[in-house]
Amino acid sequence: TLIYSIYMLATHQDVFNKEIWAEIYDFLELNLTHLCQEAQSALQKSILGNHTLQMSTALISAGTIFAELDNAQEYYQTGITVMKACYDACVFADGGTRETGPSYNHFIARLYLEAQKNCELNGYEGIVGLHESLIRQYQWLATIATKTGDSLLFSDAYRMDAHKDVQNMAKLIPFEPDFTKKSVLL
């Protein structure tokens, strides 16, 4: 949120004077430095759940959107490395994740999508194979949704509109989702 807020404020540079902008960017870099260290520590300790994934997404966003920052390449590279480790540990071949709450799959897929699009839109490589995995992750959301399109409500899940999420994603990474409901062994 901090990254996008600063980016959007920067489109109206006349809002603050140069000194205030310098303070804002110093604050951003201080936070990113701590986040980078925390993400590296999580990677070393193999703490690869959704909180670590969130850190990696923020680092990728910072590195790609704020390329002018002194440590932008480190933020980007750390984000990619940590995200790849989270992906390898947590995303299954069918697009599901190791999270037990079905609504978590929405957040997780969205974090990967956000990182992938930031890389693509800003000229960075991203994670090899993530594009195809995103299609599988969003198809998973379509497959496990109820017939009315809601996410399943068990474990610590809450209602989300899976069909809408999938349709919105399909506008960003084109694919034809299958919303057919039937008994299947996943």
PDB file of C-alpha atoms in Angstrom:
ATOM      1  CA  THR A   1       0.000   0.000   0.000  1.00  0.00           C
ATOM      2  CA  LEU A   2       2.834   2.346   0.846  1.00  0.00           C
ATOM      3  CA  ILE A   3       4.471   1.741  -2.539  1.00  0.00           C
ATOM      4  CA  TYR A   4       1.319   2.430  -4.550  1.00  0.00           C
ATOM      5  CA  SER A   5       0.366   5.426  -2.403  1.00  0.00           C
ATOM      6  CA  ILE A   6       3.734   7.070  -2.998  1.00  0.00           C
ATOM      7  CA  TYR A   7       3.629   6.198  -6.688  1.00  0.00           C
ATOM      8  CA  MET A   8       0.178   7.757  -7.066  1.00  0.00           C
ATOM      9  CA  LEU A   9       1.206  10.847  -5.090  1.00  0.00           C
ATOM     10  CA  ALA A  10       4.216  11.210  -7.372  1.00  0.00           C
ATOM     11  CA  THR A  11       1.886  11.726 -10.323  1.00  0.00           C
ATOM     12  CA  HIS A  12       1.019  15.018  -8.609  1.00  0.00           C
ATOM     13  CA  GLN A  13       4.530  16.164  -7.747  1.00  0.00           C
ATOM     14  CA  ASP A  14       3.358  19.650  -6.890  1.00  0.00           C
ATOM     15  CA  VAL A  15       1.657  18.260  -3.748  1.00  0.00           C
ATOM     16  CA  PHE A  16       4.903  18.372  -1.730  1.00  0.00           C
ATOM     17  CA  ASN A  17       8.129  20.327  -1.933  1.00  0.00           C
ATOM     18  CA  LYS A  18      11.476  18.664  -2.656  1.00  0.00           C
ATOM     19  CA  GLU A  19      12.407  18.241   1.019  1.00  0.00           C
ATOM     20  CA  ILE A  20       9.158  16.457   1.863  1.00  0.00           C
ATOM     21  CA  TRP A  21       9.540  14.188  -1.166  1.00  0.00           C
ATOM     22  CA  ALA A  22      13.064  13.343   0.028  1.00  0.00           C
ATOM     23  CA  GLU A  23      11.642  12.375   3.449  1.00  0.00           C
ATOM     24  CA  ILE A  24       8.952  10.227   1.820  1.00  0.00           C
ATOM     25  CA  TYR A  25      11.497   8.388  -0.303  1.00  0.00           C
ATOM     26  CA  ASP A  26      13.846   7.959   2.682  1.00  0.00           C
ATOM     27  CA  PHE A  27      10.931   6.469   4.636  1.00  0.00           C
ATOM     28  CA  LEU A  28      10.139   4.144   1.736  1.00  0.00           C
ATOM     29  CA  GLU A  29      13.737   2.970   1.457  1.00  0.00           C
ATOM     30  CA  LEU A  30      14.010   2.421   5.217  1.00  0.00           C
ATOM     31  CA  ASN A  31      10.908   0.225   5.117  1.00  0.00           C
ATOM     32  CA  LEU A  32      12.093  -1.636   2.033  1.00  0.00           C
ATOM     33  CA  THR A  33      15.505  -2.296   3.576  1.00  0.00           C
ATOM     34  CA  HIS A  34      13.847  -3.832   6.641  1.00  0.00           C
ATOM     35  CA  LEU A  35      11.425  -5.785   4.465  1.00  0.00           C
ATOM     36  CA  CYS A  36      14.265  -7.086   2.314  1.00  0.00           C
ATOM     37  CA  GLN A  37      16.143  -8.272   5.404  1.00  0.00           C
ATOM     38  CA  GLU A  38      12.999  -9.901   6.809  1.00  0.00           C
ATOM     39  CA  ALA A  39      12.301 -11.675   3.509  1.00  0.00           C
ATOM     40  CA  GLN A  40      15.890 -12.941   3.299  1.00  0.00           C
ATOM     41  CA  SER A  41      15.647 -14.209   6.874  1.00  0.00           C
ATOM     42  CA  ALA A  42      12.349 -15.992   6.110  1.00  0.00           C
ATOM     43  CA  LEU A  43      13.973 -17.611   3.086  1.00  0.00           C
ATOM     44  CA  GLN A  44      16.947 -18.830   5.142  1.00  0.00           C
ATOM     45  CA  LYS A  45      14.561 -20.282   7.744  1.00  0.00           C
ATOM     46  CA  SER A  46      12.282 -21.785   5.062  1.00  0.00           C
ATOM     47  CA  ILE A  47       9.299 -19.760   6.285  1.00  0.00           C
ATOM     48  CA  LEU A  48       7.512 -19.755   2.948  1.00  0.00           C
ATOM     49  CA  GLY A  49       3.839 -19.091   3.681  1.00  0.00           C
ATOM     50  CA  ASN A  50       1.548 -16.354   2.506  1.00  0.00           C
ATOM     51  CA  HIS A  51       3.135 -13.645   4.710  1.00  0.00           C
ATOM     52  CA  THR A  52       6.506 -14.237   3.091  1.00  0.00           C
ATOM     53  CA  LEU A  53       4.810 -14.222  -0.300  1.00  0.00           C
ATOM     54  CA  GLN A  54       3.360 -10.800   0.542  1.00  0.00           C
ATOM     55  CA  MET A  55       6.854  -9.531   1.346  1.00  0.00           C
ATOM     56  CA  SER A  56       8.200 -10.813  -1.965  1.00  0.00           C
ATOM     57  CA  THR A  57       5.366  -9.160  -3.894  1.00  0.00           C
ATOM     58  CA  ALA A  58       6.061  -5.820  -2.207  1.00  0.00           C
ATOM     59  CA  LEU A  59       9.773  -6.093  -2.983  1.00  0.00           C
ATOM     60  CA  ILE A  60       9.098  -6.913  -6.633  1.00  0.00           C
ATOM     61  CA  SER A  61       6.687  -3.985  -6.849  1.00  0.00           C
ATOM     62  CA  ALA A  62       9.230  -1.633  -5.311  1.00  0.00           C
ATOM     63  CA  GLY A  63      12.052  -2.848  -7.519  1.00  0.00           C
ATOM     64  CA  THR A  64      10.041  -2.557 -10.723  1.00  0.00           C
ATOM     65  CA  ILE A  65       8.033   0.593 -10.033  1.00  0.00           C
ATOM     66  CA  PHE A  66      10.780   2.583  -8.284  1.00  0.00           C
ATOM     67  CA  ALA A  67      13.738   1.609 -10.449  1.00  0.00           C
ATOM     68  CA  GLU A  68      15.431   4.895  -9.492  1.00  0.00           C
ATOM     69  CA  LEU A  69      15.960   3.747  -5.891  1.00  0.00           C
ATOM     70  CA  ASP A  70      19.561   2.912  -5.042  1.00  0.00           C
ATOM     71  CA  ASN A  71      18.680  -0.644  -4.002  1.00  0.00           C
ATOM     72  CA  ALA A  72      15.882  -1.267  -6.520  1.00  0.00           C
ATOM     73  CA  GLN A  73      17.716  -4.167  -8.154  1.00  0.00           C
ATOM     74  CA  GLU A  74      18.314  -5.812  -4.760  1.00  0.00           C
ATOM     75  CA  TYR A  75      14.626  -5.427  -3.852  1.00  0.00           C
ATOM     76  CA  TYR A  76      13.578  -6.895  -7.185  1.00  0.00           C
ATOM     77  CA  GLN A  77      16.046  -9.787  -7.072  1.00  0.00           C
ATOM     78  CA  THR A  78      15.273 -10.641  -3.445  1.00  0.00           C
ATOM     79  CA  GLY A  79      11.565 -10.491  -4.227  1.00  0.00           C
ATOM     80  CA  ILE A  80      11.979 -12.823  -7.206  1.00  0.00           C
ATOM     81  CA  THR A  81      14.157 -15.269  -5.259  1.00  0.00           C
ATOM     82  CA  VAL A  82      11.779 -15.394  -2.297  1.00  0.00           C
ATOM     83  CA  MET A  83       8.689 -15.606  -4.509  1.00  0.00           C
ATOM     84  CA  LYS A  84      10.193 -18.477  -6.481  1.00  0.00           C
ATOM     85  CA  ALA A  85      10.901 -20.326  -3.217  1.00  0.00           C
ATOM     86  CA  CYS A  86       7.313 -19.699  -2.022  1.00  0.00           C
ATOM     87  CA  TYR A  87       5.993 -20.858  -5.372  1.00  0.00           C
ATOM     88  CA  ASP A  88       8.055 -24.051  -5.357  1.00  0.00           C
ATOM     89  CA  ALA A  89       7.011 -24.857  -1.780  1.00  0.00           C
ATOM     90  CA  CYS A  90       3.351 -23.856  -1.849  1.00  0.00           C
ATOM     91  CA  VAL A  91       1.763 -24.044  -5.320  1.00  0.00           C
ATOM     92  CA  PHE A  92       0.742 -27.443  -6.634  1.00  0.00           C
ATOM     93  CA  ALA A  93       0.845 -28.513 -10.280  1.00  0.00           C
ATOM     94  CA  ASP A  94      -2.964 -28.282 -10.562  1.00  0.00           C
ATOM     95  CA  GLY A  95      -2.980 -24.646  -9.362  1.00  0.00           C
ATOM     96  CA  GLY A  96      -4.062 -25.296  -5.797  1.00  0.00           C
ATOM     97  CA  THR A  97      -1.928 -24.238  -2.837  1.00  0.00           C
ATOM     98  CA  ARG A  98      -1.023 -25.776   0.478  1.00  0.00           C
ATOM     99  CA  GLU A  99      -3.227 -23.239   2.306  1.00  0.00           C
ATOM    100  CA  THR A 100      -6.266 -24.955   3.829  1.00  0.00           C
ATOM    101  CA  GLY A 101      -8.690 -22.025   3.598  1.00  0.00           C
ATOM    102  CA  PRO A 102     -10.147 -21.800   0.068  1.00  0.00           C
ATOM    103  CA  SER A 103     -10.333 -18.001   0.177  1.00  0.00           C
ATOM    104  CA  TYR A 104      -6.560 -17.874   0.706  1.00  0.00           C
ATOM    105  CA  ASN A 105      -6.168 -19.200  -2.827  1.00  0.00           C
ATOM    106  CA  HIS A 106      -7.655 -15.897  -4.048  1.00  0.00           C
ATOM    107  CA  PHE A 107      -5.107 -13.813  -2.177  1.00  0.00           C
ATOM    108  CA  ILE A 108      -2.207 -16.008  -3.133  1.00  0.00           C
ATOM    109  CA  ALA A 109      -3.093 -16.070  -6.826  1.00  0.00           C
ATOM    110  CA  ARG A 110      -3.581 -12.293  -6.719  1.00  0.00           C
ATOM    111  CA  LEU A 111      -0.125 -11.758  -5.199  1.00  0.00           C
ATOM    112  CA  TYR A 112       1.486 -13.829  -7.939  1.00  0.00           C
ATOM    113  CA  LEU A 113      -0.588 -12.015 -10.576  1.00  0.00           C
ATOM    114  CA  GLU A 114       0.387  -8.610  -9.218  1.00  0.00           C
ATOM    115  CA  ALA A 115       4.070  -9.490  -9.242  1.00  0.00           C
ATOM    116  CA  GLN A 116       3.891 -10.996 -12.740  1.00  0.00           C
ATOM    117  CA  LYS A 117       2.100  -7.953 -14.173  1.00  0.00           C
ATOM    118  CA  ASN A 118       4.521  -5.535 -12.472  1.00  0.00           C
ATOM    119  CA  CYS A 119       7.389  -7.406 -14.088  1.00  0.00           C
ATOM    120  CA  GLU A 120       5.752  -7.544 -17.523  1.00  0.00           C
ATOM    121  CA  LEU A 121       4.582  -3.920 -17.544  1.00  0.00           C
ATOM    122  CA  ASN A 122       7.930  -2.574 -16.388  1.00  0.00           C
ATOM    123  CA  GLY A 123      10.191  -4.659 -18.627  1.00  0.00           C
ATOM    124  CA  TYR A 124      11.401  -7.258 -16.123  1.00  0.00           C
ATOM    125  CA  GLU A 125      11.590 -10.999 -16.661  1.00  0.00           C
ATOM    126  CA  GLY A 126       9.629 -12.230 -13.665  1.00  0.00           C
ATOM    127  CA  ILE A 127       9.476 -15.904 -12.746  1.00  0.00           C
ATOM    128  CA  VAL A 128       9.765 -18.441 -15.543  1.00  0.00           C
ATOM    129  CA  GLY A 129       6.575 -20.492 -15.784  1.00  0.00           C
ATOM    130  CA  LEU A 130       4.509 -18.194 -13.559  1.00  0.00           C
ATOM    131  CA  HIS A 131       2.324 -17.020 -16.449  1.00  0.00           C
ATOM    132  CA  GLU A 132       1.159 -20.580 -17.095  1.00  0.00           C
ATOM    133  CA  SER A 133       0.802 -21.269 -13.382  1.00  0.00           C
ATOM    134  CA  LEU A 134      -1.465 -18.256 -12.993  1.00  0.00           C
ATOM    135  CA  ILE A 135      -3.840 -19.764 -15.517  1.00  0.00           C
ATOM    136  CA  ARG A 136      -3.850 -23.009 -13.512  1.00  0.00           C
ATOM    137  CA  GLN A 137      -4.300 -21.133 -10.224  1.00  0.00           C
ATOM    138  CA  TYR A 138      -7.270 -19.177 -11.523  1.00  0.00           C
ATOM    139  CA  GLN A 139      -8.757 -22.250 -13.157  1.00  0.00           C
ATOM    140  CA  TRP A 140      -8.459 -23.913  -9.748  1.00  0.00           C
ATOM    141  CA  LEU A 141     -10.521 -21.057  -8.259  1.00  0.00           C
ATOM    142  CA  ALA A 142     -13.167 -21.604 -10.953  1.00  0.00           C
ATOM    143  CA  THR A 143     -13.155 -25.367 -10.399  1.00  0.00           C
ATOM    144  CA  ILE A 144     -13.537 -25.337  -6.621  1.00  0.00           C
ATOM    145  CA  ALA A 145     -16.114 -22.526  -6.505  1.00  0.00           C
ATOM    146  CA  THR A 146     -19.707 -23.270  -5.680  1.00  0.00           C
ATOM    147  CA  LYS A 147     -22.234 -23.378  -8.518  1.00  0.00           C
ATOM    148  CA  THR A 148     -23.145 -19.764  -7.663  1.00  0.00           C
ATOM    149  CA  GLY A 149     -19.512 -18.714  -8.033  1.00  0.00           C
ATOM    150  CA  ASP A 150     -18.589 -18.270  -4.371  1.00  0.00           C
ATOM    151  CA  SER A 151     -15.461 -19.649  -2.784  1.00  0.00           C
ATOM    152  CA  LEU A 152     -16.003 -22.703  -0.608  1.00  0.00           C
ATOM    153  CA  LEU A 153     -16.725 -21.911   3.035  1.00  0.00           C
ATOM    154  CA  PHE A 154     -14.772 -24.224   5.290  1.00  0.00           C
ATOM    155  CA  SER A 155     -11.649 -24.007   7.443  1.00  0.00           C
ATOM    156  CA  ASP A 156     -10.929 -20.305   8.043  1.00  0.00           C
ATOM    157  CA  ALA A 157     -12.342 -19.217   4.668  1.00  0.00           C
ATOM    158  CA  TYR A 158     -14.869 -16.527   3.966  1.00  0.00           C
ATOM    159  CA  ARG A 159     -17.051 -15.774   0.999  1.00  0.00           C
ATOM    160  CA  MET A 160     -15.405 -14.399  -2.103  1.00  0.00           C
ATOM    161  CA  ASP A 161     -16.723 -14.172  -5.644  1.00  0.00           C
ATOM    162  CA  ALA A 162     -14.452 -16.683  -7.353  1.00  0.00           C
ATOM    163  CA  HIS A 163     -16.076 -16.363 -10.762  1.00  0.00           C
ATOM    164  CA  LYS A 164     -15.628 -12.580 -10.760  1.00  0.00           C
ATOM    165  CA  ASP A 165     -11.980 -12.923  -9.707  1.00  0.00           C
ATOM    166  CA  VAL A 166     -11.351 -15.402 -12.511  1.00  0.00           C
ATOM    167  CA  GLN A 167     -13.140 -13.257 -15.111  1.00  0.00           C
ATOM    168  CA  ASN A 168     -11.153 -10.172 -14.055  1.00  0.00           C
ATOM    169  CA  MET A 169      -7.877 -12.079 -14.238  1.00  0.00           C
ATOM    170  CA  ALA A 170      -8.769 -13.441 -17.681  1.00  0.00           C
ATOM    171  CA  LYS A 171      -8.782  -9.830 -18.909  1.00  0.00           C
ATOM    172  CA  LEU A 172      -5.171  -9.428 -17.763  1.00  0.00           C
ATOM    173  CA  ILE A 173      -3.814 -12.816 -18.810  1.00  0.00           C
ATOM    174  CA  PRO A 174      -6.178 -14.098 -21.466  1.00  0.00           C
ATOM    175  CA  PHE A 175      -7.535 -17.602 -21.052  1.00  0.00           C
ATOM    176  CA  GLU A 176     -10.922 -19.282 -21.290  1.00  0.00           C
ATOM    177  CA  PRO A 177     -11.911 -20.451 -17.809  1.00  0.00           C
ATOM    178  CA  ASP A 178     -14.106 -23.518 -17.415  1.00  0.00           C
ATOM    179  CA  PHE A 179     -16.856 -22.865 -14.875  1.00  0.00           C
ATOM    180  CA  THR A 180     -18.473 -26.284 -15.322  1.00  0.00           C
ATOM    181  CA  LYS A 181     -19.460 -27.856 -12.008  1.00  0.00           C
ATOM    182  CA  LYS A 182     -19.181 -31.618 -11.706  1.00  0.00           C
ATOM    183  CA  SER A 183     -17.842 -34.226  -9.352  1.00  0.00           C
ATOM    184  CA  VAL A 184     -14.136 -34.626  -9.917  1.00  0.00           C
ATOM    185  CA  LEU A 185     -11.133 -35.950  -8.069  1.00  0.00           C
ATOM    186  CA  LEU A 186      -8.604 -33.124  -7.926  1.00  0.00           C
TER     187      LEU A 186
END
